[in-house]
Amino acid sequence: MKINEDLFLKYNSDLLPENEKMEFEKLLTKNPEIDEQFNAFKTKLNSIKIDGKIDERYFNSLLPKVREKIDNKIKKKTIPKLAYALPLLVLISYLVFNYTNNPVPNNISKEDNFTELYNNVDLTNSYLSDLFLTESISLTEDKLVLNLGSDFLKDINNLQAPEIIIDEGAFEENFYNNYVNYFPEDELNKVYTELHSSNNL
Amino acid sequence: MSNEEEFELIKEFLRGKEKAFNKLVQIHQKNIYWLARRMVGNHFDADEITQQVIIIMYQKLKKFKFNSSLSTWLYKITRTRSLNLIKRNKVKNFFSLNDSSVKQKATEDNIFVDLENKEKIERVQKLLNNLPVKQREVFLFRNFEELNYEEISKITGKSIGALKANYFHASKKILEMMKNEN
């Protein structure tokens, strides 16, 4: 075994194979000179390990500095959360308020809608009387709105009536044929009777 | 302080006792600082890393698994942060024309206890700075923190064989540099 610094380095780094390691350890116990050389090597290598000292005030000020940074981080995290939460809260409040004050009607049947429409009709001066009792109707869409009142076309749409072709000539036939189907027989009779009596037809 | 006592302090902190955290910082702050300082080579960067590690410790201690000692966990964070900073500084120095070391030097001069101490620290730092980072870290953990290869392997994630080889080369270089000093 060659005794040199490389051997010391290998032993110190735990790089020697087990048999060489045991052999070297035997040498150290038997040969004081080698033991001394090895100790000198270790002392030299460890001389780099100095206990550095710096101002203790630095370490004393470290924790308050870090505490301040941690607090700032927590604040920074909280503000963006609020920035999102507040407008969201306003929006939700608005929607809830709007919904509770203007509930959306549902389950309105065609029949309900028609009954409502029918009840609102002033039979003495109504467009229905014009519609059913005029001998011939020839209208364009503009004229229809003008003649029947602006809401009538909307009412027709609400009733989801079958396709109405607003066309001169064809209108009368389509409208009458399709619309009369919506009227139950007894209601038609009732309307007719009332109209008859009010207009002395 | 034993691991059990430290674990008790961690549990106290997790239960909301801020004083327990302060105590943990007081125990570990010097080790964190000196490891960072020897890794990065100056007080300015070491201070930044130490603060970062303490902040991480505050935020992530709830994820600590109690499998290893707190110091191993902190060494791991300090090492990662130091390596990141070394890489960042290399890129910064490559592109930067300004010399920021003047400001760093001024900060550094204020924290030494005395001139003799300053010279000692600067000499050691100069030797360490000449080691490649891989060798430097294993040399620091072995020589300064007195950790065994298994512990170093846990911190660095490197094989024990690679660590031994790096330590061998680091020691050899340090001795050569010391000879050249004389």
Short mmCIF file of C-alpha atoms in Angstrom, two decimals:
data_model
loop_
_atom_site.label_atom_id
_atom_site.label_comp_id
_atom_site.label_asym_id
_atom_site.label_seq_id
_atom_site.Cartn_x
_atom_site.Cartn_y
_atom_site.Cartn_z
CA MET A 1 0.00 0.00 0.00
CA LYS A 2 1.39 3.31 -1.10
CA ILE A 3 1.10 5.92 1.61
CA ASN A 4 0.35 9.31 0.14
CA GLU A 5 -2.22 12.12 0.23
CA ASP A 6 -4.39 10.38 -2.35
CA LEU A 7 -4.79 7.40 0.00
CA PHE A 8 -5.73 9.72 2.85
CA LEU A 9 -8.24 11.47 0.61
CA LYS A 10 -9.80 8.20 -0.51
CA TYR A 11 -10.01 6.91 3.06
CA ASN A 12 -11.47 10.22 4.23
CA SER A 13 -14.05 10.16 1.43
CA ASP A 14 -14.95 6.53 2.16
CA LEU A 15 -13.87 5.49 -1.32
CA LEU A 16 -11.51 2.66 -0.33
CA PRO A 17 -12.69 -0.92 -0.87
CA GLU A 18 -13.40 -2.73 2.39
CA ASN A 19 -10.16 -4.80 2.39
CA GLU A 20 -7.95 -1.74 1.69
CA LYS A 21 -9.80 0.21 4.31
CA MET A 22 -9.09 -2.46 6.95
CA GLU A 23 -5.47 -2.67 5.88
CA PHE A 24 -5.08 1.11 6.19
CA GLU A 25 -6.72 1.16 9.61
CA LYS A 26 -4.27 -1.54 10.77
CA LEU A 27 -1.40 0.57 9.50
CA LEU A 28 -2.65 3.59 11.44
CA THR A 29 -2.68 1.63 14.69
CA LYS A 30 0.68 -0.01 14.09
CA ASN A 31 2.61 2.87 12.56
CA PRO A 32 2.58 6.12 14.60
CA GLU A 33 4.34 8.00 11.82
CA ILE A 34 1.57 7.26 9.33
CA ASP A 35 -0.98 8.06 12.01
CA GLU A 36 0.69 11.42 12.55
CA GLN A 37 0.73 12.16 8.82
CA PHE A 38 -2.91 11.29 8.57
CA ASN A 39 -3.80 13.53 11.53
CA ALA A 40 -1.87 16.40 9.92
CA PHE A 41 -3.84 15.86 6.74
CA LYS A 42 -7.16 15.97 8.65
CA THR A 43 -6.15 19.09 10.58
CA LYS A 44 -5.25 20.87 7.38
CA LEU A 45 -8.51 19.94 5.72
CA ASN A 46 -10.50 20.95 8.77
CA SER A 47 -8.68 24.27 9.09
CA ILE A 48 -11.10 25.59 6.52
CA LYS A 49 -13.90 24.98 8.97
CA ILE A 50 -13.83 28.21 10.88
CA ASP A 51 -16.59 29.39 13.12
CA GLY A 52 -17.53 32.57 11.27
CA LYS A 53 -19.00 35.29 13.41
CA ILE A 54 -21.15 38.11 12.20
CA ASP A 55 -22.98 40.84 14.05
CA GLU A 56 -25.67 39.28 16.26
CA ARG A 57 -27.90 42.25 15.55
CA TYR A 58 -28.38 40.85 12.07
CA PHE A 59 -29.91 37.65 13.44
CA ASN A 60 -31.95 39.59 16.00
CA SER A 61 -33.46 41.73 13.24
CA LEU A 62 -34.14 38.77 10.95
CA LEU A 63 -37.35 37.53 12.55
CA PRO A 64 -39.12 40.94 12.70
CA LYS A 65 -38.13 41.54 9.06
CA VAL A 66 -39.54 38.19 7.99
CA ARG A 67 -42.66 38.67 10.11
CA GLU A 68 -43.32 41.95 8.31
CA LYS A 69 -42.94 40.24 4.93
CA ILE A 70 -45.29 37.42 5.95
CA ASP A 71 -47.91 39.96 7.11
CA ASN A 72 -47.60 41.86 3.82
CA LYS A 73 -48.03 38.64 1.86
CA ILE A 74 -51.19 37.78 3.81
CA LYS A 75 -52.58 41.29 3.14
CA LYS A 76 -51.74 41.06 -0.55
CA LYS A 77 -53.55 37.74 -0.77
CA THR A 78 -56.66 39.07 1.02
CA ILE A 79 -57.17 42.21 -1.13
CA PRO A 80 -57.47 40.44 -4.53
CA LYS A 81 -59.91 37.97 -2.98
CA LEU A 82 -62.09 40.88 -1.84
CA ALA A 83 -61.76 42.51 -5.24
CA TYR A 84 -63.41 39.47 -6.79
CA ALA A 85 -65.86 38.80 -3.99
CA LEU A 86 -67.45 42.27 -3.76
CA PRO A 87 -68.60 42.68 -7.40
CA LEU A 88 -69.77 39.06 -7.35
CA LEU A 89 -71.82 39.74 -4.23
CA VAL A 90 -73.38 42.85 -5.84
CA LEU A 91 -74.25 40.88 -8.98
CA ILE A 92 -75.83 38.02 -7.02
CA SER A 93 -77.83 40.49 -4.88
CA TYR A 94 -79.08 42.25 -8.01
CA LEU A 95 -80.15 38.98 -9.63
CA VAL A 96 -81.90 37.74 -6.49
CA PHE A 97 -83.67 41.10 -5.99
CA ASN A 98 -84.73 41.18 -9.62
CA TYR A 99 -86.05 37.65 -9.53
CA THR A 100 -88.05 38.07 -6.32
CA ASN A 101 -89.69 41.25 -7.61
CA ASN A 102 -90.41 40.01 -11.15
CA PRO A 103 -90.99 36.28 -10.98
CA VAL A 104 -90.99 34.61 -14.36
CA PRO A 105 -94.42 33.05 -15.08
CA ASN A 106 -94.37 29.46 -16.10
CA ASN A 107 -96.86 26.76 -17.05
CA ILE A 108 -99.01 29.15 -19.04
CA SER A 109 -101.11 27.10 -21.38
CA LYS A 110 -102.37 28.27 -24.73
CA GLU A 111 -105.85 28.07 -23.27
CA ASP A 112 -105.02 30.41 -20.35
CA ASN A 113 -103.51 32.89 -22.72
CA PHE A 114 -106.52 32.80 -24.98
CA THR A 115 -108.96 33.16 -22.08
CA GLU A 116 -107.03 36.19 -20.86
CA LEU A 117 -107.09 37.66 -24.34
CA TYR A 118 -110.73 36.93 -24.72
CA ASN A 119 -111.65 38.47 -21.37
CA ASN A 120 -109.85 41.66 -22.29
CA VAL A 121 -111.77 42.07 -25.48
CA ASP A 122 -114.25 44.90 -25.61
CA LEU A 123 -116.87 43.24 -27.69
CA THR A 124 -118.76 46.41 -28.47
CA ASN A 125 -115.82 48.02 -30.20
CA SER A 126 -113.43 45.26 -30.81
CA TYR A 127 -111.11 44.15 -33.45
CA LEU A 128 -112.61 40.70 -33.10
CA SER A 129 -115.87 42.00 -34.37
CA ASP A 130 -114.02 43.44 -37.33
CA LEU A 131 -112.13 40.24 -37.80
CA PHE A 132 -115.03 37.88 -37.73
CA LEU A 133 -117.73 40.00 -39.15
CA THR A 134 -116.11 41.96 -41.93
CA GLU A 135 -116.93 40.34 -45.17
CA SER A 136 -113.49 40.50 -46.64
CA ILE A 137 -110.15 41.38 -45.18
CA SER A 138 -107.32 42.28 -47.39
CA LEU A 139 -104.32 43.44 -45.47
CA THR A 140 -100.63 43.79 -45.62
CA GLU A 141 -98.67 43.25 -42.41
CA ASP A 142 -98.54 47.01 -41.79
CA LYS A 143 -102.25 47.40 -42.26
CA LEU A 144 -102.96 44.46 -40.02
CA VAL A 145 -101.04 46.01 -37.15
CA LEU A 146 -102.74 49.33 -37.79
CA ASN A 147 -106.21 47.89 -38.05
CA LEU A 148 -106.15 45.25 -35.39
CA GLY A 149 -104.18 47.19 -32.87
CA SER A 150 -100.48 46.89 -32.28
CA ASP A 151 -100.83 44.15 -29.71
CA PHE A 152 -102.85 41.76 -31.75
CA LEU A 153 -100.00 40.44 -33.84
CA LYS A 154 -98.03 39.85 -30.67
CA ASP A 155 -100.96 38.00 -29.19
CA ILE A 156 -101.06 35.79 -32.23
CA ASN A 157 -97.39 35.00 -31.79
CA ASN A 158 -97.88 34.30 -28.09
CA LEU A 159 -100.56 31.82 -28.93
CA GLN A 160 -98.05 30.12 -31.17
CA ALA A 161 -100.65 29.93 -33.88
CA PRO A 162 -99.99 27.92 -36.99
CA GLU A 163 -98.20 29.75 -39.74
CA ILE A 164 -100.00 32.87 -40.80
CA ILE A 165 -99.26 34.11 -44.26
CA ILE A 166 -99.79 37.83 -44.26
CA ASP A 167 -100.62 38.19 -47.82
CA GLU A 168 -103.42 39.95 -49.57
CA GLY A 169 -106.24 37.50 -50.36
CA ALA A 170 -104.61 34.51 -48.73
CA PHE A 171 -104.71 36.12 -45.28
CA GLU A 172 -108.46 35.92 -44.88
CA GLU A 173 -108.65 32.24 -45.63
CA ASN A 174 -105.55 31.21 -43.66
CA PHE A 175 -106.30 33.29 -40.64
CA TYR A 176 -109.91 32.32 -40.42
CA ASN A 177 -109.37 28.61 -41.02
CA ASN A 178 -106.46 28.31 -38.61
CA TYR A 179 -107.75 30.58 -35.96
CA VAL A 180 -111.23 29.29 -35.78
CA ASN A 181 -109.69 25.92 -34.82
CA TYR A 182 -108.45 27.52 -31.65
CA PHE A 183 -111.93 28.48 -30.50
CA PRO A 184 -113.88 25.75 -28.77
CA GLU A 185 -117.28 25.33 -30.37
CA ASP A 186 -119.22 26.61 -27.37
CA GLU A 187 -117.01 29.72 -27.04
CA LEU A 188 -117.50 30.55 -30.67
CA ASN A 189 -121.22 30.24 -30.22
CA LYS A 190 -121.05 32.44 -27.15
CA VAL A 191 -119.07 35.11 -28.99
CA TYR A 192 -121.39 34.98 -31.89
CA THR A 193 -124.46 35.33 -29.66
CA GLU A 194 -122.99 38.27 -27.77
CA LEU A 195 -121.94 40.01 -30.94
CA HIS A 196 -125.28 39.37 -32.45
CA SER A 197 -127.13 40.87 -29.54
CA SER A 198 -124.84 43.91 -29.17
CA ASN A 199 -124.74 44.79 -32.84
CA ASN A 200 -128.25 43.66 -33.61
CA LEU A 201 -127.02 41.46 -36.40
CA MET B 1 -32.64 20.25 21.05
CA SER B 2 -33.87 16.72 20.23
CA ASN B 3 -36.08 15.87 17.25
CA GLU B 4 -39.02 15.11 19.60
CA GLU B 5 -38.77 18.53 21.23
CA GLU B 6 -38.63 20.17 17.82
CA PHE B 7 -41.61 18.17 16.60
CA GLU B 8 -43.53 19.33 19.67
CA LEU B 9 -42.72 22.95 18.80
CA ILE B 10 -43.93 22.38 15.22
CA LYS B 11 -47.18 20.89 16.49
CA GLU B 12 -47.64 23.85 18.85
CA PHE B 13 -47.14 26.24 15.93
CA LEU B 14 -49.63 24.31 13.83
CA ARG B 15 -52.11 24.64 16.68
CA GLY B 16 -51.70 28.42 16.37
CA LYS B 17 -48.90 29.31 18.80
CA GLU B 18 -46.79 31.86 16.97
CA LYS B 19 -44.19 31.87 19.74
CA ALA B 20 -43.32 28.28 18.86
CA PHE B 21 -42.49 29.40 15.35
CA ASN B 22 -40.25 32.20 16.66
CA LYS B 23 -38.38 29.64 18.74
CA LEU B 24 -37.89 27.36 15.72
CA VAL B 25 -36.50 30.28 13.74
CA GLN B 26 -34.10 31.19 16.52
CA ILE B 27 -32.82 27.60 16.61
CA HIS B 28 -32.26 27.25 12.87
CA GLN B 29 -31.62 30.72 11.46
CA LYS B 30 -27.83 30.59 11.83
CA ASN B 31 -27.51 27.19 10.16
CA ILE B 32 -29.69 28.37 7.28
CA TYR B 33 -27.73 31.59 6.90
CA TRP B 34 -24.28 29.99 6.97
CA LEU B 35 -25.19 27.22 4.55
CA ALA B 36 -26.68 29.76 2.17
CA ARG B 37 -23.75 32.11 2.60
CA ARG B 38 -21.15 29.43 1.89
CA MET B 39 -23.15 28.26 -1.10
CA VAL B 40 -23.76 31.65 -2.72
CA GLY B 41 -20.62 33.36 -1.45
CA ASN B 42 -21.90 36.66 -0.07
CA HIS B 43 -24.02 38.13 2.70
CA PHE B 44 -26.41 39.99 0.38
CA ASP B 45 -27.72 36.86 -1.34
CA ALA B 46 -27.49 34.73 1.80
CA ASP B 47 -29.74 37.21 3.59
CA GLU B 48 -32.31 36.98 0.79
CA ILE B 49 -32.24 33.17 0.88
CA THR B 50 -32.47 33.02 4.68
CA GLN B 51 -35.55 35.22 4.64
CA GLN B 52 -37.11 33.17 1.85
CA VAL B 53 -36.48 29.91 3.73
CA ILE B 54 -38.07 31.26 6.92
CA ILE B 55 -41.12 32.45 4.96
CA ILE B 56 -41.41 29.02 3.30
CA MET B 57 -41.05 27.41 6.71
CA TYR B 58 -43.95 29.54 7.98
CA GLN B 59 -46.16 28.73 5.02
CA LYS B 60 -45.33 25.08 4.44
CA LEU B 61 -44.68 23.71 7.90
CA LYS B 62 -48.19 22.21 7.82
CA LYS B 63 -46.90 19.91 5.06
CA PHE B 64 -43.93 18.71 7.15
CA LYS B 65 -44.23 14.92 7.42
CA PHE B 66 -42.16 14.30 10.59
CA ASN B 67 -40.19 11.58 8.73
CA SER B 68 -36.91 13.46 8.87
CA SER B 69 -35.49 16.09 11.18
CA LEU B 70 -36.53 19.69 10.67
CA SER B 71 -32.92 20.65 9.93
CA THR B 72 -32.78 18.14 7.02
CA TRP B 73 -35.99 19.68 5.64
CA LEU B 74 -34.59 23.19 6.02
CA TYR B 75 -31.23 22.25 4.48
CA LYS B 76 -33.12 20.87 1.50
CA ILE B 77 -35.01 24.13 0.99
CA THR B 78 -31.90 26.24 1.55
CA ARG B 79 -29.90 24.17 -0.94
CA THR B 80 -32.61 24.42 -3.63
CA ARG B 81 -32.97 28.16 -3.12
CA SER B 82 -29.20 28.65 -3.22
CA LEU B 83 -28.81 26.66 -6.44
CA ASN B 84 -31.63 28.65 -8.03
CA LEU B 85 -30.02 31.92 -7.03
CA ILE B 86 -26.60 30.84 -8.31
CA LYS B 87 -28.16 30.00 -11.70
CA ARG B 88 -30.09 33.28 -11.74
CA ASN B 89 -26.97 35.28 -10.90
CA LYS B 90 -25.02 33.56 -13.66
CA VAL B 91 -27.63 34.58 -16.23
CA LYS B 92 -27.87 38.08 -14.73
CA ASN B 93 -24.10 38.57 -14.79
CA PHE B 94 -23.92 37.32 -18.36
CA PHE B 95 -26.36 39.94 -19.62
CA SER B 96 -25.69 42.75 -17.16
CA LEU B 97 -23.06 45.42 -17.71
CA ASN B 98 -23.55 47.02 -14.28
CA ASP B 99 -21.52 45.85 -11.35
CA SER B 100 -23.91 45.32 -8.46
CA SER B 101 -21.19 43.88 -6.25
CA VAL B 102 -20.24 47.37 -4.95
CA LYS B 103 -23.56 47.74 -3.16
CA GLN B 104 -23.35 44.15 -1.90
CA LYS B 105 -19.85 44.71 -0.59
CA ALA B 106 -20.97 47.79 1.36
CA THR B 107 -23.77 45.77 3.02
CA GLU B 108 -21.36 42.94 3.78
CA ASP B 109 -18.73 45.13 5.45
CA ASN B 110 -21.25 46.27 8.06
CA ILE B 111 -22.00 42.87 9.47
CA PHE B 112 -18.53 41.59 10.41
CA VAL B 113 -17.67 41.52 14.08
CA ASP B 114 -14.02 42.43 13.50
CA LEU B 115 -11.40 42.65 10.79
CA GLU B 116 -9.70 39.36 11.66
CA ASN B 117 -12.97 37.51 11.46
CA LYS B 118 -13.76 39.21 8.18
CA GLU B 119 -10.44 38.08 6.66
CA LYS B 120 -10.95 34.50 7.82
CA ILE B 121 -14.43 34.31 6.36
CA GLU B 122 -13.35 35.89 3.09
CA ARG B 123 -10.43 33.49 2.71
CA VAL B 124 -12.62 30.42 3.19
CA GLN B 125 -15.23 31.83 0.89
CA LYS B 126 -12.67 32.38 -1.82
CA LEU B 127 -11.60 28.72 -1.62
CA LEU B 128 -15.21 27.50 -1.66
CA ASN B 129 -16.14 29.74 -4.57
CA ASN B 130 -13.49 28.01 -6.68
CA LEU B 131 -15.22 24.65 -6.28
CA PRO B 132 -17.88 23.57 -8.75
CA VAL B 133 -21.34 23.78 -7.13
CA LYS B 134 -21.81 19.98 -6.98
CA GLN B 135 -18.53 19.57 -5.09
CA ARG B 136 -19.09 22.64 -2.98
CA GLU B 137 -22.41 21.46 -1.58
CA VAL B 138 -21.18 18.02 -0.56
CA PHE B 139 -18.03 19.53 0.96
CA LEU B 140 -20.16 21.95 3.00
CA PHE B 141 -22.52 19.27 4.23
CA ARG B 142 -19.65 16.91 5.16
CA ASN B 143 -17.15 19.36 6.60
CA PHE B 144 -19.23 22.19 8.01
CA GLU B 145 -22.58 20.60 8.86
CA GLU B 146 -20.95 17.23 9.71
CA LEU B 147 -23.63 15.16 7.98
CA ASN B 148 -23.10 11.60 6.79
CA TYR B 149 -23.57 10.54 3.17
CA GLU B 150 -27.06 9.09 3.81
CA GLU B 151 -28.27 12.41 5.18
CA ILE B 152 -26.64 14.35 2.34
CA SER B 153 -28.23 11.97 -0.14
CA LYS B 154 -31.67 12.69 1.37
CA ILE B 155 -31.08 16.42 1.01
CA THR B 156 -29.55 16.48 -2.45
CA GLY B 157 -31.27 13.47 -3.98
CA LYS B 158 -27.93 12.20 -5.28
CA SER B 159 -26.47 8.71 -4.99
CA ILE B 160 -23.99 8.03 -2.22
CA GLY B 161 -21.37 6.93 -4.78
CA ALA B 162 -21.61 10.25 -6.61
CA LEU B 163 -21.43 12.15 -3.32
CA LYS B 164 -18.27 10.29 -2.26
CA ALA B 165 -16.60 11.03 -5.59
CA ASN B 166 -17.54 14.69 -5.41
CA TYR B 167 -16.29 14.96 -1.85
CA PHE B 168 -12.98 13.35 -2.82
CA HIS B 169 -12.44 15.87 -5.65
CA ALA B 170 -13.58 18.80 -3.53
CA SER B 171 -11.16 17.90 -0.70
CA LYS B 172 -8.31 17.42 -3.14
CA LYS B 173 -8.92 20.81 -4.75
CA ILE B 174 -9.19 22.57 -1.41
CA LEU B 175 -5.85 21.13 -0.27
CA GLU B 176 -4.20 22.14 -3.53
CA MET B 177 -5.56 25.68 -3.24
CA MET B 178 -4.29 25.89 0.35
CA LYS B 179 -0.84 24.83 -0.76
CA ASN B 180 -0.90 27.49 -3.47
CA GLU B 181 -1.87 30.13 -0.90
CA ASN B 182 1.40 29.49 0.93
#
